[in-house]
PDB file of C-alpha atoms and ligand atoms in Angstrom:
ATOM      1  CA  UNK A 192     -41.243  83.503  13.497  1.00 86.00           C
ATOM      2  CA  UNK A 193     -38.145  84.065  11.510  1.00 95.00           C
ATOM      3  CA  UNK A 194     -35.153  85.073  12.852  1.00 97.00           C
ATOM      4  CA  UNK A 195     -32.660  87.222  11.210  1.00 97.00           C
ATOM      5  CA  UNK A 196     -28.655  87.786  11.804  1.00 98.00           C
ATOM      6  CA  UNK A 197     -28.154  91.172   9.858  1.00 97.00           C
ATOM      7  CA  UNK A 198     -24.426  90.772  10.741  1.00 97.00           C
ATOM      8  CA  UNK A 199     -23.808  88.218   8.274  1.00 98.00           C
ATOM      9  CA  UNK A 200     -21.714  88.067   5.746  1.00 98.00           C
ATOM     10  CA  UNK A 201     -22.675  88.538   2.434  1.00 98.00           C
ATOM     11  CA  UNK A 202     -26.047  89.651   3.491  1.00 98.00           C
ATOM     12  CA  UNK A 203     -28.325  88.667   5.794  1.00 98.00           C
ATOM     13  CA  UNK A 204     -29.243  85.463   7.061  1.00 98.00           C
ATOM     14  CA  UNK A 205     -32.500  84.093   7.779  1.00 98.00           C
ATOM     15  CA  UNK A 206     -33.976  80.818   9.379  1.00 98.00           C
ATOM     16  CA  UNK A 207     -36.888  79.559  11.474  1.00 98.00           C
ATOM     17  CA  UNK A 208     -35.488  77.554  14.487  1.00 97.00           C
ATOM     18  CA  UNK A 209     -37.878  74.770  13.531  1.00 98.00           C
ATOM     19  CA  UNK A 210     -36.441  73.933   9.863  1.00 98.00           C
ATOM     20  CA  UNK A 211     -32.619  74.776  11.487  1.00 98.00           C
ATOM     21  CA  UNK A 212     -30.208  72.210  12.975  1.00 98.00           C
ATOM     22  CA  UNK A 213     -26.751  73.541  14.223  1.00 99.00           C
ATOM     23  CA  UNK A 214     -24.342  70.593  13.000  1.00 99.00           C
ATOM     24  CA  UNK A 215     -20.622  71.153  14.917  1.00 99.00           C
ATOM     25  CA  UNK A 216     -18.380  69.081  13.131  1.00 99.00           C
ATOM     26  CA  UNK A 217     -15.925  66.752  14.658  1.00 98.00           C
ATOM     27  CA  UNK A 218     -15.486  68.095  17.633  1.00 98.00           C
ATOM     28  CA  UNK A 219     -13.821  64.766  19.064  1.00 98.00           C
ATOM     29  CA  UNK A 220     -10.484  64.251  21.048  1.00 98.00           C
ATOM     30  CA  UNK A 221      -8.847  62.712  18.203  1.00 97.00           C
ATOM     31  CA  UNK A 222      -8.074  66.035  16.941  1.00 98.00           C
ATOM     32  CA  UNK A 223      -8.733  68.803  19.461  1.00 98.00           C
ATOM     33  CA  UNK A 224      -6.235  66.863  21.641  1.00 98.00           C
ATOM     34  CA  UNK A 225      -2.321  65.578  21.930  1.00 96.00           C
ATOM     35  CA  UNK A 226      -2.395  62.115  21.090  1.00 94.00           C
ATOM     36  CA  UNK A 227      -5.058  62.052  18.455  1.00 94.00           C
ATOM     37  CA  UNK A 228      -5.167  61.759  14.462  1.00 95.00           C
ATOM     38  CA  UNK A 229      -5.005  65.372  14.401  1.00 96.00           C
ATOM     39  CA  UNK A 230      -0.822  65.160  16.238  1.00 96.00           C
ATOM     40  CA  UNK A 231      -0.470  62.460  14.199  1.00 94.00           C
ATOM     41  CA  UNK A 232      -0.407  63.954  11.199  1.00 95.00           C
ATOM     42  CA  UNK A 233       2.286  66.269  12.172  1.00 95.00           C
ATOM     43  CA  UNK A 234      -0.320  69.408  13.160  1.00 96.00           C
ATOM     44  CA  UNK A 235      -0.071  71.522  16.618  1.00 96.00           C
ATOM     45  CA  UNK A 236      -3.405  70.374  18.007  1.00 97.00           C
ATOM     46  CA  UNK A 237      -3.560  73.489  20.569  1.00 97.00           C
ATOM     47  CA  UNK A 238      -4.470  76.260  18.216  1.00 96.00           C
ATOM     48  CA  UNK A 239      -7.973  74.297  17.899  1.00 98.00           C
ATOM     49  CA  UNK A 240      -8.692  74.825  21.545  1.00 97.00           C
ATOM     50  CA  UNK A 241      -9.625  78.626  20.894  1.00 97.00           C
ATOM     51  CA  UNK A 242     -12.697  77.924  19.889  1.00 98.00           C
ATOM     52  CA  UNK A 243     -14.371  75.896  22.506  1.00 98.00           C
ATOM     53  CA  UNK A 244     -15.753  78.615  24.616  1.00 98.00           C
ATOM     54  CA  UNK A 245     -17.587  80.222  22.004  1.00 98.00           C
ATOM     55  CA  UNK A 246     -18.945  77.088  20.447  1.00 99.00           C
ATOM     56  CA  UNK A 247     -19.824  76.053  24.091  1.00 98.00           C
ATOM     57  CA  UNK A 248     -21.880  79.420  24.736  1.00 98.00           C
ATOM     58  CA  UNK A 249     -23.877  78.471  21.145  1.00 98.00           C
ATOM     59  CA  UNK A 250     -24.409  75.078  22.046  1.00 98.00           C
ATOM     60  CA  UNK A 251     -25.949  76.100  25.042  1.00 98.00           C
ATOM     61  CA  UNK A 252     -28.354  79.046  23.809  1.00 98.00           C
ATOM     62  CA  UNK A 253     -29.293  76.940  20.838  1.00 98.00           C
ATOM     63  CA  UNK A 254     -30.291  74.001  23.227  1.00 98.00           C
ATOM     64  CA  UNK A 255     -31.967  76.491  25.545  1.00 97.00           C
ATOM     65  CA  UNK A 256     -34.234  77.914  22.337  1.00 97.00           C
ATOM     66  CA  UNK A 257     -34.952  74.679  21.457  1.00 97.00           C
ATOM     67  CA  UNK A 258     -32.828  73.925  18.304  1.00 98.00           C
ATOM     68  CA  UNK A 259     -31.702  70.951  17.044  1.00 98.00           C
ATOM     69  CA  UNK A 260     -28.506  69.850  17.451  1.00 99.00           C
ATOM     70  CA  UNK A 261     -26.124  67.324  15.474  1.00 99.00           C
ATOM     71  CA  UNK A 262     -22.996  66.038  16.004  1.00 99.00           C
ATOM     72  CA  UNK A 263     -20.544  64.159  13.890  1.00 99.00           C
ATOM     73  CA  UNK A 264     -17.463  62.418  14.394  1.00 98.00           C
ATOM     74  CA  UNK A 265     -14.823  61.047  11.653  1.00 98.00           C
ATOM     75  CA  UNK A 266     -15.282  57.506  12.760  1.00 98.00           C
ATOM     76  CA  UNK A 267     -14.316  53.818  11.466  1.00 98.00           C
ATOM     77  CA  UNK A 268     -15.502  50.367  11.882  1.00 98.00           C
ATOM     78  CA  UNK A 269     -13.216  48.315  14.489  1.00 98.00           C
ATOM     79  CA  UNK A 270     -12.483  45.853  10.927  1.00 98.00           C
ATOM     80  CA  UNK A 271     -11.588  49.609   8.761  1.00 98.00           C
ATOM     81  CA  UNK A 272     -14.086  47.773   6.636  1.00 98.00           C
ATOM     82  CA  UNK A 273     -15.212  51.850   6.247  1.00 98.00           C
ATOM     83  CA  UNK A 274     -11.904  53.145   5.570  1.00 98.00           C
ATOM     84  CA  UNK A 275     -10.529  52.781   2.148  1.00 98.00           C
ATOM     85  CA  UNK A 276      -6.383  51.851   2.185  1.00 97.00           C
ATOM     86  CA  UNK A 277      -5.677  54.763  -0.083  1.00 97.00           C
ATOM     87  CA  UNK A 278      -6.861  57.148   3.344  1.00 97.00           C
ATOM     88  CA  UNK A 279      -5.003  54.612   5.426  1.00 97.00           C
ATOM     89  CA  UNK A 280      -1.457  54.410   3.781  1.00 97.00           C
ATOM     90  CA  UNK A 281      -1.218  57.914   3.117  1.00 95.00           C
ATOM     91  CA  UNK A 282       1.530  59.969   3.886  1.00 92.00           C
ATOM     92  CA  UNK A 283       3.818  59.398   6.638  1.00 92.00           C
ATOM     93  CA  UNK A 284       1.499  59.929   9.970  1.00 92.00           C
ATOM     94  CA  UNK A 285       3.477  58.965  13.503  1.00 90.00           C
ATOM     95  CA  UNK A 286       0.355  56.703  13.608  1.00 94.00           C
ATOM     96  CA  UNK A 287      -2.159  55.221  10.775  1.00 97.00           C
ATOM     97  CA  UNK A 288      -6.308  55.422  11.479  1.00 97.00           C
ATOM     98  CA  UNK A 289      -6.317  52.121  13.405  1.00 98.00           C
ATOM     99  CA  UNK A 290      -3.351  51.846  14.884  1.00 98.00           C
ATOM    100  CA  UNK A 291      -3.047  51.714  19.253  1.00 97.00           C
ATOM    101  CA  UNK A 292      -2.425  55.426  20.329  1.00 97.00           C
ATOM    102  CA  UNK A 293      -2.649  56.916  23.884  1.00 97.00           C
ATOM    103  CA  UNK A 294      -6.503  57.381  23.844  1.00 98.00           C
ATOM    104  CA  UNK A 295      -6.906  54.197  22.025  1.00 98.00           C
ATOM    105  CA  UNK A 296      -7.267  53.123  18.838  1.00 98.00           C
ATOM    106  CA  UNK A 297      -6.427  56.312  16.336  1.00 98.00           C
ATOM    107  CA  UNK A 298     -10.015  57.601  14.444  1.00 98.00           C
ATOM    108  CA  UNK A 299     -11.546  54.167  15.357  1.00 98.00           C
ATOM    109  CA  UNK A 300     -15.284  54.123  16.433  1.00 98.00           C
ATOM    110  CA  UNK A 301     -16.045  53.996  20.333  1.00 98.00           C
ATOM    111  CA  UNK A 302     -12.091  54.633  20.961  1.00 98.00           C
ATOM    112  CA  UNK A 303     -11.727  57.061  23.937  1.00 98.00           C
ATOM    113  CA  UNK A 304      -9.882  59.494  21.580  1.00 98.00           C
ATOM    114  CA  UNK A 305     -12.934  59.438  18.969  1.00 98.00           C
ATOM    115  CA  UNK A 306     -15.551  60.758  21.821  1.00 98.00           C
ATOM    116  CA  UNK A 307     -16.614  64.690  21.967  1.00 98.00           C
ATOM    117  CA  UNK A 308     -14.505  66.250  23.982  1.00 98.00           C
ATOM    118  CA  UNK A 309     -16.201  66.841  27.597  1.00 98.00           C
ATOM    119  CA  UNK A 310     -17.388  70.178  27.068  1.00 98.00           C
ATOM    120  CA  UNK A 311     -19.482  70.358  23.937  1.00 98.00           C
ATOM    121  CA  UNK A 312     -20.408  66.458  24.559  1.00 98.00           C
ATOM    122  CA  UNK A 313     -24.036  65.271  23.134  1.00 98.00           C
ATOM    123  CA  UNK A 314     -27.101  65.197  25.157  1.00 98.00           C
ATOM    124  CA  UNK A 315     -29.892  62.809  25.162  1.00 97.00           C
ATOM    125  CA  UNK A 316     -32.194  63.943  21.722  1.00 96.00           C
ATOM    126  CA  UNK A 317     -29.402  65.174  19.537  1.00 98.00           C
ATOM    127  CA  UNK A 318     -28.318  62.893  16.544  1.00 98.00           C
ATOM    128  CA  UNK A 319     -24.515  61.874  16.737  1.00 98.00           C
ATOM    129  CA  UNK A 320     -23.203  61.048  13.197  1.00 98.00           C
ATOM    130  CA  UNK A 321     -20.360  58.390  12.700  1.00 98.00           C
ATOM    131  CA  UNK A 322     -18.877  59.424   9.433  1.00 98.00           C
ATOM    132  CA  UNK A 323     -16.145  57.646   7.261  1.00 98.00           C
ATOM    133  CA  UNK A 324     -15.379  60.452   5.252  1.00 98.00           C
ATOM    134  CA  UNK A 325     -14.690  63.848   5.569  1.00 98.00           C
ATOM    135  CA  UNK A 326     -18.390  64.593   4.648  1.00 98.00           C
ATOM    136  CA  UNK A 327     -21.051  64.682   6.947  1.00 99.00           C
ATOM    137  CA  UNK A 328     -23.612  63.354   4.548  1.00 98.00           C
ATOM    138  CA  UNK A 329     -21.033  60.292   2.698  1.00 98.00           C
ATOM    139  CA  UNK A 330     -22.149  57.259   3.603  1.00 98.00           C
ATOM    140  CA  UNK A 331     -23.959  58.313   6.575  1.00 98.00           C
ATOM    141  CA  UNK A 332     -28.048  58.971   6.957  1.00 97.00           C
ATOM    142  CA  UNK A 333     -27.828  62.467   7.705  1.00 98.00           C
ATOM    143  CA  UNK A 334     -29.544  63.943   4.997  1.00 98.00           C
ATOM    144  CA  UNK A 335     -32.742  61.287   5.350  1.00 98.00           C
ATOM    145  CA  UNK A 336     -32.278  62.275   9.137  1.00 98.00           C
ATOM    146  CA  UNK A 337     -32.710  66.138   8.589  1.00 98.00           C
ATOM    147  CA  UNK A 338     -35.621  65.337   5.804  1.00 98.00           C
ATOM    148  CA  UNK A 339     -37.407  63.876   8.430  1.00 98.00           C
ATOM    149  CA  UNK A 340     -37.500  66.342  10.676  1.00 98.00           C
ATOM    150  CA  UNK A 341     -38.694  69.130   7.867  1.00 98.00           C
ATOM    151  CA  UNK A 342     -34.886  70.802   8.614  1.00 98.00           C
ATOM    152  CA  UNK A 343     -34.045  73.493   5.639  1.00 98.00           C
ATOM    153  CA  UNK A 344     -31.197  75.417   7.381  1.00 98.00           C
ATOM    154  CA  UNK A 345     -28.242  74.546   8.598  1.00 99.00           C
ATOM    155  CA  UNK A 346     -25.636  76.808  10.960  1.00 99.00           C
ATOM    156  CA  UNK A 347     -21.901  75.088  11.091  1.00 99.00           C
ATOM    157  CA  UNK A 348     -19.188  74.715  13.454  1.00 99.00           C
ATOM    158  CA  UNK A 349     -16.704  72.737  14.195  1.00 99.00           C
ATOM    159  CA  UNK A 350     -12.983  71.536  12.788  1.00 98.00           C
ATOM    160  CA  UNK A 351     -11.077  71.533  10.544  1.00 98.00           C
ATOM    161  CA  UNK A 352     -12.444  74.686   8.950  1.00 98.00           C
ATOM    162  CA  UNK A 353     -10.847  73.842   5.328  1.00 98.00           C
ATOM    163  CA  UNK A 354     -11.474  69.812   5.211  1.00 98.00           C
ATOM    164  CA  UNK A 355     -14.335  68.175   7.407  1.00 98.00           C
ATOM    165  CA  UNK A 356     -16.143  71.544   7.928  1.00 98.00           C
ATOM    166  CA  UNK A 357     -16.473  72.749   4.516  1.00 98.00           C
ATOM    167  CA  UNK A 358     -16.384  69.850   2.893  1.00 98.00           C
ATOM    168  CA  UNK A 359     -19.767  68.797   5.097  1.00 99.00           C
ATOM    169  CA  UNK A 360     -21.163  73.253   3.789  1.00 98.00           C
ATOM    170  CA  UNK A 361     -20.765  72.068   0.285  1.00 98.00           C
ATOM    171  CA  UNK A 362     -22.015  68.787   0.566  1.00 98.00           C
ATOM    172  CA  UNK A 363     -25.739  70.074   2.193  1.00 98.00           C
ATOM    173  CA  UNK A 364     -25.324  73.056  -0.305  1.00 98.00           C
ATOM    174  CA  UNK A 365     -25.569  70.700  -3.175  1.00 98.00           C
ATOM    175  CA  UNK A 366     -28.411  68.897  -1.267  1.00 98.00           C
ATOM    176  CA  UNK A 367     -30.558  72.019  -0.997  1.00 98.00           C
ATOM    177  CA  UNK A 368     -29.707  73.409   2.455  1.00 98.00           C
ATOM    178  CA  UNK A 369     -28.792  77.020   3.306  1.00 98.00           C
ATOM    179  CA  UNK A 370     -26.149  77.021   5.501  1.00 98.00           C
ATOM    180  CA  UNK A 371     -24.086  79.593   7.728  1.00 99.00           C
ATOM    181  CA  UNK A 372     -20.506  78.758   9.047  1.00 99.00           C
ATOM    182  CA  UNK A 373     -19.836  80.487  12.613  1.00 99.00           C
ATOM    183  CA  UNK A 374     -16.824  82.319  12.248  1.00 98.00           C
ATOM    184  CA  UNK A 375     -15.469  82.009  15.421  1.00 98.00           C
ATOM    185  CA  UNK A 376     -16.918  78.062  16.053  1.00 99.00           C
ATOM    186  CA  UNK A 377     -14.806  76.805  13.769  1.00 99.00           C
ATOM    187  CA  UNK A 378     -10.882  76.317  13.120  1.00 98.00           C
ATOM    188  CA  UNK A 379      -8.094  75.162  11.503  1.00 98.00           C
ATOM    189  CA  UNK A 380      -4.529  74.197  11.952  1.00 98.00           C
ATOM    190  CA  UNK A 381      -3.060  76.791   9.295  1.00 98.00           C
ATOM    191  CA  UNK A 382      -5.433  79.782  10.163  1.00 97.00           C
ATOM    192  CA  UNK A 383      -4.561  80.867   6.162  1.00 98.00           C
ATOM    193  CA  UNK A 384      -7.076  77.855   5.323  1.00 98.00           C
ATOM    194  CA  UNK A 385      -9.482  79.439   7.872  1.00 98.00           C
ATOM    195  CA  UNK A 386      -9.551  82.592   6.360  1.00 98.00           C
ATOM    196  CA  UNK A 387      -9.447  81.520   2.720  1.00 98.00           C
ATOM    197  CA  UNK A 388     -12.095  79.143   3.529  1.00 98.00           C
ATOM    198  CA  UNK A 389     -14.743  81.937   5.376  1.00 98.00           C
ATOM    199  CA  UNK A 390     -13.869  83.888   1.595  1.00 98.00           C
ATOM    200  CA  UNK A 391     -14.651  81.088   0.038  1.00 98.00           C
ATOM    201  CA  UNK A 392     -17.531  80.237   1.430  1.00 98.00           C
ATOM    202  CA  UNK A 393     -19.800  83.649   1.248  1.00 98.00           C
ATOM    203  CA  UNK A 394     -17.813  84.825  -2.201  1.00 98.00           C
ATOM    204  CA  UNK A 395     -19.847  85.193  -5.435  1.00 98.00           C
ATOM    205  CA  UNK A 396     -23.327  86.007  -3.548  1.00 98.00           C
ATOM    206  CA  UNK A 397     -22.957  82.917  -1.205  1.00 98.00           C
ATOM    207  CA  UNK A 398     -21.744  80.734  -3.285  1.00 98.00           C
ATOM    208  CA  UNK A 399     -21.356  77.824  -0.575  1.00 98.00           C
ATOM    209  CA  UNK A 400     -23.599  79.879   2.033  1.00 98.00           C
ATOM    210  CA  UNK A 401     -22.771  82.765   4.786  1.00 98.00           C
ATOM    211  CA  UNK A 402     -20.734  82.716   7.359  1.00 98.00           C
ATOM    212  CA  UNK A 403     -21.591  85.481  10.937  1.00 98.00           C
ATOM    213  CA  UNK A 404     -19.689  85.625  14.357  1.00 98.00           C
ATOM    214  CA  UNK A 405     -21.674  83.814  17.001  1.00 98.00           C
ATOM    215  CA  UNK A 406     -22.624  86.626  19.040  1.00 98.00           C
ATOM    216  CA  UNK A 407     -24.549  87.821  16.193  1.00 98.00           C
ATOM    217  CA  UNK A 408     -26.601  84.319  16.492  1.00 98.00           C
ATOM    218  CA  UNK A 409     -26.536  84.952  20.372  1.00 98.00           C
ATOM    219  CA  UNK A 410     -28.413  88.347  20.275  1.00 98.00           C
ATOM    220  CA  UNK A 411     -30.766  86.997  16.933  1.00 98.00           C
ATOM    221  CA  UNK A 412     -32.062  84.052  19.874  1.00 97.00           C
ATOM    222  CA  UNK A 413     -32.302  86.172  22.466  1.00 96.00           C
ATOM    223  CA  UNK A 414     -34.632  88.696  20.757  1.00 92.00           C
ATOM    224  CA  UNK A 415     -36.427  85.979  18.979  1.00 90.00           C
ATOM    225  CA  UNK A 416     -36.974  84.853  23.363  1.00 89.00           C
ATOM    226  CA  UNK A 417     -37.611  88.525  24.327  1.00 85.00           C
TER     227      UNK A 417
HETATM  228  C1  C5J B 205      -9.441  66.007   9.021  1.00 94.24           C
HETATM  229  C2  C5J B 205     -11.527  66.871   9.873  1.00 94.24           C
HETATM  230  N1  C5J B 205      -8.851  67.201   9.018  1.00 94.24           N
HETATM  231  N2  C5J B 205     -12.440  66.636  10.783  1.00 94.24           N
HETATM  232  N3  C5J B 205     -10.695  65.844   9.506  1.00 94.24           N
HETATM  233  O1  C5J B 205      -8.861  65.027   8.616  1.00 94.24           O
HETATM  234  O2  C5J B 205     -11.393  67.981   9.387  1.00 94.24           O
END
């Protein structure tokens, strides 16, 4: 049966749970916490925090209904054999991807700093994605992974709203998925980018897909359950 969130924005949304994955981006300690690549870089890594509760709740009702869930993390090879120098000697970062930081070794695969944080952390049956770019589907199998499984839809969280996040929206757009970005499962650390970024995103008829709070998803699921 389909379900519908009438709330979104530019018009309606529709999906079948079976053909929809929710994908939260990045949710890992490197940037939601002090420490990470995300401090590194000079950003204040609080103002992400705002967002866990909410993409908790969804996380939770879309596992209870069934859904499928993926999860990526920005992630390199122990060797940076995955991460090109131009990424690496960038600008002026406290620390550079690689580099020994307090959770370990800064963006580097299997580091404590590169898990999920604790409270939206994977469960046994949802795909984890280790991605070297900012794109979920660069150099990773994701696509062949959600072909697989018949998956047509996509709904989006995760950070940063303006870089890994809609970077990963335009990416499956081009590859033929519809996809919805949860307003309020998702941030940034200039909330300017956020903003411009939701505009983007559902301007010209949905140009890059639709974006809808998350408790219009929460009441679509529960009278899909009803
Ligand atoms: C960044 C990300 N901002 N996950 N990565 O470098 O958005």
């Amino acid at each position: 049966m389909r379900i519908g969130i009438e709330a979104a924005a530019p018009f309606p949304y529709g999906f079948e749970l079976a053909s929809t994955a929710l994908v939260l981006i990045d949710m890992q300690r490197d940037f939601m916490e002090p420490g990470g690549f995300g401090e590194t870089l000079g950003n204040d890594v609080s103002l992400l925090q705002a967002i866990v509760p909410a993409t908790r709740k969804v996380l939770q009702a879309w596992r209870a209904a069934g859904g499928l869930v993926v999860h990526t993390r920005e992630a390199h090879a122990a060797d940076l054999s995955d991460c090109p120098p131009a990424k690496r000697n960038r600008g002026k970062p406290a620390l550079r991807i690689g580099d020994e930081g307090p959770m370990g070794r800064i963006l580097v695969a299997g580091e404590p700093g590169n898990q999920i944080i604790e409270a939206l952390a994977p469960i046994d049956g949802e795909i984890v994605i280790d991605k070297p770019g900012k794109g979920a589907f660069y150099a990773t199998g994701l696509h062949e992974l959600l072909q697989q499984r018949g998956i047509t839809h996509l709904l989006f969280g995760g950070v940063t709203t303006e870089v890994c996040v809609q970077t990963s929206m335009r990416e499956a757009n081009d590859r033929g998925y519809d996809c919805l970005l949860l307003e309020d499962c998702t941030e940034s650390y200039f909330p300017a980018f956020k903003a411009a970024t939701l505009d983007m995103v559902r301007a010209q008829g949905a140009i890059v897909g639709w974006t809808a709070p998350s408790a219009a998803l929460l009441a679509a699921l529960l009278n899909h359950a009803a």
